[in-house]
Amino acid sequence: MERALSKRVGRCEPSATLAVSATARRLRAAGQEIIDWSAGEPDFDTPENICDAAIQAIRDGQTRYTSVGGTPALRAAIAHKFHRDNKLHFEADQILVSAGAKQALYNCLQAVIDPGDEVVIPAPYWASYPDMVRLAGGEPVFLPTTLKQNFRPTAEQLDQAISPRTKLLILNSPSNPCGAMLHREDLEGFARVLRAHPHVRVASDDIYELIRFDGVPFCNLVQVAPDLSDRVLLINGVSKAYAMTGWRIGYAAGPKDIIDAMLIVQSQSTSNPSSIAQAAACAALLEDQSSVPDMVAAFEQRRNYIVAALNELPGITCLKPDGAFYCLPDVGEAMRRLECPSDIEFATLLLDQLRLAVVPGLPFGSAEHIRVSFATDMPTLEEGISRLRDLLD
Ligand code: PMP
Ligand code: GLU
């Protein structure tokens, strides 16, 4: 008898980023000297004041269910963050706390997308977006960008990608996997297009907001086009900026009808995120912020090293990222020299021959590239470069 699984799941792959990181961990546990450039998480420990807040929450008995959408204290802290960092005002009922920005995005797609709806996604994109769209029954529509255009889509491209079936546009700046940032002029162009297409809403994934280099300013679509605020959901979280990936706290803020629908999804699936992690996230957002620039300075130093070193290798070209902690080198020429038919085989070869773990570009919509995470220490970056040089020279 055929044991059928849902067609929705059949259209999806497991997360490539998590899969490569899991393989790297497994090989390392088996005693191999793996250089891991795959993990999309800071290598720093969570700052001590944040850990202390969690321990205090346990001692204070904050160990029960909270409101589905987050404690009043954390929602107030998130409203404070938006006011402090973005000069935006949100009421508590416009904010939802989830188990990571990942769940916030998932809830959003479940809340907004019907079967057959289209979601426009600029490529390269975070590998989870298309499959989250498919799990909601929707169709991803990709908006390809190239290294030559600095991976920044144009307003004309967006206009052409929108159809009567388009329900949502997903923006992500700074970007995973390439670190590109949307400039104010890019967002102004998108706003003009969106005004002409009132049926399209936007999910703005701002999870890397605080990780930026060279003083490049951050802005999102709501800041640039406040008239669109009833159509834009902002998604953010504490995982990346505060080295809190394991705590699982993300949040969304925006139109109340979307937040209310996301609350229904969350109340019928996971309920509230961890009460203890919520207390820790309050401390992250409200207390001393000095750990953030310290970590960003370390990421910037590593970026400077890795991008220069990659560009010196034969057959590799890499754009300098403005933010996040990834770069996305074009390895097409290196692949051909080594007779690798695709970036998937190239990444497999790096793992098998060099014990160097990277994520292939294809799951990010970027064939012939690899994604490199530089959220790791300098010796790990230097050793990876030395192994790559031996292979390619
Ligand atoms: N968006 C992007 C672009 C990401 O890279 C990540 C990292 N996993 C997330 C969202 C989700 O982060 P988290 O669930 O840890 O908050
Ligand atoms: N965002 C990270 C990455 O891209 C974490 C893994 C994930 O959630 O996919 O590697």
XYZ file of C-alpha atoms and ligand atoms in Angstrom:
419
model
C 0.000 0.000 0.000
C 1.320 3.434 -0.897
C 1.743 5.561 2.204
C 1.096 8.950 0.723
C 2.560 12.112 2.204
C 1.091 15.496 1.441
C 1.715 16.971 -2.008
C 2.820 20.183 -0.274
C 5.696 18.461 1.468
C 6.561 16.613 -1.730
C 7.285 19.987 -3.372
C 9.873 20.924 -0.716
C 13.458 20.055 0.181
C 15.000 20.005 3.671
C 16.792 23.267 4.552
C 20.146 23.149 2.705
C 21.826 25.450 5.222
C 20.851 23.307 8.183
C 21.717 20.116 6.268
C 25.301 21.211 5.462
C 25.857 22.441 9.028
C 24.575 19.112 10.370
C 26.963 17.184 8.069
C 29.887 19.356 9.212
C 28.988 18.720 12.853
C 28.656 14.978 12.252
C 32.044 14.713 10.506
C 33.687 16.723 13.256
C 32.145 14.479 15.923
C 33.605 11.537 13.999
C 37.062 13.045 14.501
C 37.617 14.837 11.170
C 39.200 18.283 11.078
C 36.378 20.176 9.427
C 36.658 23.834 8.508
C 33.069 25.022 8.779
C 32.112 27.969 6.597
C 28.480 26.891 6.465
C 26.867 27.854 9.744
C 24.636 30.920 9.551
C 25.104 31.897 13.156
C 27.490 34.071 15.145
C 30.332 32.149 16.769
C 30.075 34.388 19.856
C 28.416 33.427 23.128
C 25.233 35.238 24.097
C 26.219 38.316 26.173
C 26.222 37.647 29.886
C 23.532 40.160 30.896
C 21.110 38.385 28.559
C 21.909 34.983 30.069
C 21.506 36.481 33.562
C 18.017 37.740 32.632
C 17.033 34.212 31.579
C 18.344 32.690 34.825
C 16.487 35.334 36.816
C 13.280 34.570 34.873
C 13.543 30.913 35.846
C 14.129 31.832 39.498
C 11.163 34.230 39.371
C 8.910 31.432 38.155
C 8.409 32.770 34.621
C 8.056 29.193 33.493
C 4.450 29.014 32.340
C 2.603 29.668 29.105
C 2.604 33.323 28.155
C 0.188 35.138 25.833
C 0.378 33.398 22.454
C 1.854 36.463 20.769
C 4.448 37.222 23.442
C 4.602 38.766 26.915
C 3.456 42.392 27.286
C 7.001 43.178 28.492
C 8.643 41.825 25.350
C 6.121 43.444 23.029
C 6.805 46.750 24.775
C 10.564 46.164 24.371
C 10.070 45.490 20.649
C 7.977 48.663 20.264
C 10.811 50.514 22.034
C 13.382 49.002 19.639
C 11.396 50.153 16.586
C 11.142 53.633 18.031
C 14.828 53.798 19.001
C 16.317 52.280 15.846
C 13.788 53.046 13.096
C 11.663 55.936 14.404
C 8.598 53.768 13.816
C 5.606 53.503 16.100
C 3.784 50.215 16.703
C 1.051 49.379 19.232
C 1.373 46.132 21.203
C -1.412 44.525 19.137
C 0.596 45.127 15.952
C 3.460 42.965 17.256
C 3.779 39.181 17.397
C 6.647 37.241 18.990
C 7.506 33.848 17.479
C 10.053 31.038 17.811
C 12.556 32.821 15.597
C 12.102 35.085 12.585
C 11.733 31.827 10.689
C 8.452 31.029 12.414
C 7.285 34.638 12.023
C 7.801 34.333 8.252
C 6.166 30.929 8.157
C 3.140 32.235 10.069
C 2.935 35.197 7.714
C 2.861 32.966 4.629
C 0.294 30.636 6.192
C -1.810 33.667 7.096
C -1.630 35.442 3.734
C -1.166 32.885 0.938
C -3.868 30.824 -0.769
C -3.148 28.007 -3.221
C -2.062 29.509 -6.540
C -1.036 32.877 -5.091
C 2.316 34.171 -6.267
C 5.093 35.480 -4.044
C 7.845 37.555 -5.662
C 11.303 36.764 -4.289
C 14.447 38.570 -5.485
C 17.251 36.066 -6.144
C 19.657 35.209 -4.629
C 17.354 34.571 -1.683
C 17.451 32.864 1.687
C 16.948 29.183 0.899
C 13.867 28.809 3.087
C 11.640 31.395 1.350
C 10.550 29.364 -1.693
C 9.748 26.241 0.273
C 7.830 28.199 2.906
C 5.777 29.638 0.038
C 5.212 26.135 -1.360
C 4.193 24.807 2.072
C 1.480 27.467 2.057
C 0.346 26.288 -1.399
C 1.752 29.341 -3.195
C 4.094 29.746 -6.130
C 7.451 31.519 -5.770
C 8.232 33.896 -8.647
C 11.908 34.756 -8.796
C 13.398 38.076 -9.677
C 16.950 37.256 -10.749
C 19.812 39.654 -10.015
C 23.485 39.353 -10.863
C 26.795 40.126 -9.238
C 27.209 42.875 -11.879
C 24.130 44.703 -10.555
C 25.409 44.184 -6.992
C 22.550 41.716 -6.445
C 20.095 44.641 -6.164
C 16.838 44.230 -8.099
C 15.501 47.212 -10.036
C 12.022 48.707 -9.860
C 11.478 47.743 -13.524
C 12.273 44.118 -12.714
C 9.798 44.200 -9.843
C 7.117 45.746 -12.032
C 7.561 42.993 -14.618
C 7.422 40.220 -12.016
C 4.073 41.344 -10.580
C 0.929 39.675 -11.955
C -2.737 39.811 -10.886
C -1.991 36.685 -8.791
C 0.881 38.300 -6.855
C 0.033 38.479 -3.165
C 3.357 39.205 -1.538
C 6.897 40.450 -2.147
C 9.668 39.285 0.193
C 12.560 41.716 0.737
C 15.710 40.917 2.710
C 18.361 43.568 3.364
C 21.139 43.033 4.382
C 20.800 39.818 2.442
C 21.457 36.229 3.229
C 23.263 34.829 1.148
C 25.143 37.738 -0.505
C 25.242 40.558 2.072
C 23.845 43.113 -0.412
C 21.815 45.995 0.978
C 18.914 47.826 -0.600
C 19.534 51.557 -0.747
C 16.939 54.224 -0.089
C 16.638 54.861 -3.871
C 15.972 51.153 -4.499
C 13.173 51.175 -1.927
C 11.748 54.425 -3.309
C 11.586 52.765 -6.734
C 9.864 49.689 -5.265
C 7.396 51.946 -3.431
C 6.432 53.630 -6.721
C 5.784 50.215 -8.286
C 3.828 48.992 -5.266
C 1.597 52.072 -5.279
C 0.531 51.036 -8.785
C -0.243 47.491 -7.599
C -2.360 47.839 -4.455
C -3.046 44.077 -4.272
C 0.602 43.334 -3.367
C 1.823 43.309 0.226
C 5.401 43.025 1.466
C 7.253 40.976 4.070
C 10.490 42.785 4.898
C 12.976 40.416 6.528
C 15.262 42.759 8.479
C 16.958 40.105 10.625
C 20.481 41.378 9.724
C 19.589 45.041 10.279
C 22.284 45.650 12.891
C 25.089 43.778 11.122
C 26.378 46.336 8.614
C 29.816 47.502 7.521
C 31.485 50.705 6.308
C 28.763 52.793 7.963
C 26.201 51.906 5.266
C 22.863 53.184 6.634
C 19.869 50.863 7.045
C 16.325 51.649 6.040
C 13.287 49.514 5.350
C 10.258 50.109 3.164
C 8.073 51.483 5.980
C 10.691 54.117 6.820
C 11.034 55.109 3.162
C 7.324 54.958 2.263
C 5.185 55.430 5.391
C 2.079 55.570 3.179
C 2.587 51.827 2.539
C 2.734 50.916 6.240
C -0.643 49.120 6.115
C 0.830 46.801 3.475
C 4.269 46.009 4.930
C 5.065 43.461 7.624
C 8.479 43.919 9.266
C 10.211 40.761 10.437
C 13.180 40.799 12.741
C 14.649 38.943 15.702
C 17.422 38.646 18.239
C 19.220 35.571 16.798
C 21.864 37.323 14.730
C 22.534 40.703 16.364
C 22.728 39.338 19.912
C 24.213 35.888 19.172
C 21.010 34.195 20.316
C 20.275 31.662 17.550
C 19.477 28.865 19.997
C 17.035 30.902 22.059
C 14.490 31.065 19.211
C 12.981 34.525 19.484
C 11.903 36.489 16.425
C 9.116 38.960 15.875
C 6.864 40.609 13.329
C 5.303 44.071 13.387
C 2.829 45.640 11.013
C -0.750 45.562 9.736
C -3.115 44.353 12.458
C -5.107 42.086 10.132
C -1.960 40.135 9.223
C -0.754 40.009 12.842
C -4.199 38.759 13.995
C -4.172 36.034 11.327
C -0.613 35.039 12.277
C -1.770 34.804 15.891
C -4.433 32.292 14.839
C -1.771 30.188 13.054
C 0.532 30.364 16.082
C -2.242 29.655 18.609
C -3.180 26.503 16.685
C 0.388 25.314 16.185
C 3.154 26.192 18.625
C 1.561 28.666 21.095
C 3.960 31.112 22.705
C 7.738 30.906 22.252
C 9.731 29.988 25.367
C 8.851 32.218 28.330
C 12.481 32.183 29.482
C 13.863 33.142 26.083
C 11.327 35.977 25.938
C 12.700 37.385 29.209
C 16.218 37.122 27.745
C 15.109 38.922 24.565
C 13.767 41.807 26.688
C 17.238 42.246 28.164
C 18.808 42.020 24.691
C 16.603 44.770 23.284
C 16.534 47.097 26.302
C 19.851 46.788 28.131
C 23.413 47.793 27.200
C 23.827 47.531 23.403
C 27.633 47.685 23.356
C 28.124 43.989 22.536
C 26.518 44.564 19.120
C 29.157 46.946 17.674
C 31.889 44.756 19.176
C 30.605 41.715 17.283
C 29.995 43.741 14.120
C 33.604 45.022 14.238
C 34.823 41.404 14.355
C 32.572 40.436 11.419
C 33.861 43.424 9.445
C 37.504 42.452 9.992
C 36.717 38.903 8.859
C 34.797 40.158 5.832
C 37.737 42.304 4.783
C 40.063 39.340 5.017
C 37.875 36.676 3.377
C 36.696 38.748 0.412
C 40.224 39.893 -0.452
C 41.588 36.364 -0.026
C 38.838 34.766 -2.147
C 39.356 37.297 -4.932
C 43.058 36.379 -5.058
C 42.232 32.748 -5.797
C 42.149 31.708 -9.462
C 38.618 31.211 -10.834
C 36.788 32.940 -7.958
C 35.145 36.388 -7.969
C 33.490 37.772 -4.868
C 31.491 40.923 -4.227
C 32.146 42.749 -0.950
C 29.052 42.398 1.245
C 27.584 45.507 2.923
C 26.115 43.545 5.800
C 25.140 40.185 7.341
C 27.982 37.651 7.666
C 27.936 35.894 4.329
C 29.492 36.298 0.926
C 28.507 34.580 -2.280
C 31.556 34.084 -4.513
C 31.090 33.204 -8.186
C 32.996 29.936 -8.591
C 32.012 29.163 -12.202
C 35.546 29.293 -13.553
C 36.994 27.301 -10.621
C 34.280 24.661 -11.152
C 35.206 24.278 -14.808
C 38.922 23.965 -14.037
C 38.131 21.145 -11.628
C 35.594 19.649 -14.048
C 32.731 20.000 -11.579
C 29.414 20.066 -13.452
C 27.630 22.147 -10.795
C 28.124 24.117 -7.597
C 26.590 21.167 -5.720
C 29.410 18.886 -6.927
C 31.903 21.692 -6.251
C 30.718 22.017 -2.622
C 30.833 18.227 -2.255
C 34.395 18.188 -3.594
C 35.431 20.893 -1.100
C 33.987 18.840 1.724
C 35.410 15.494 0.560
C 38.884 16.669 -0.483
C 39.504 19.732 1.695
C 37.211 19.045 4.638
C 35.827 22.539 3.978
C 32.044 22.911 4.475
C 30.244 25.547 2.367
C 26.640 25.667 1.157
C 26.187 25.407 -2.637
C 24.591 28.423 -4.334
C 21.734 26.605 -6.031
C 19.409 26.414 -2.974
C 19.778 30.217 -2.795
C 18.825 30.584 -6.461
C 22.434 31.226 -7.458
C 23.990 28.423 -9.518
C 27.778 28.493 -9.951
C 28.221 30.282 -6.622
C 28.894 29.053 -3.095
C 27.749 30.661 0.135
C 30.475 31.338 2.640
C 29.657 32.252 6.232
C 32.381 34.311 7.894
C 30.723 34.125 11.305
C 33.696 32.115 12.430
C 37.148 32.961 13.805
C 40.114 34.203 11.746
C 42.205 30.986 12.049
C 39.251 29.023 10.603
C 39.001 31.475 7.706
C 42.766 31.421 7.085
C 42.962 27.639 7.168
C 40.050 27.353 4.694
C 41.736 29.804 2.322
C 45.010 27.890 2.550
C 43.235 24.596 1.698
C 41.404 26.254 -1.216
C 44.653 27.772 -2.530
C 46.333 24.356 -2.545
C 43.454 22.959 -4.574
C 43.093 25.775 -7.084
C 46.692 26.881 -7.712
N 15.776 35.307 7.664
C 17.026 35.142 7.193
C 17.400 35.874 5.959
C 17.936 34.319 7.857
O 19.167 34.154 7.367
C 17.535 33.649 9.016
C 18.538 32.743 9.688
N 18.158 31.500 9.916
C 16.226 33.852 9.475
C 15.377 34.685 8.778
C 15.670 33.178 10.680
O 16.367 33.424 11.845
P 15.805 32.973 13.255
O 14.690 32.013 13.004
O 16.949 32.347 13.957
O 15.316 34.215 13.931
N 19.929 31.562 8.506
C 20.977 30.640 8.784
C 21.592 30.169 7.487
O 21.161 30.586 6.452
C 20.585 29.554 9.739
C 20.079 28.268 9.179
C 18.630 28.323 8.794
O 17.782 28.605 9.634
O 18.383 28.057 7.621
O 22.544 29.437 7.508
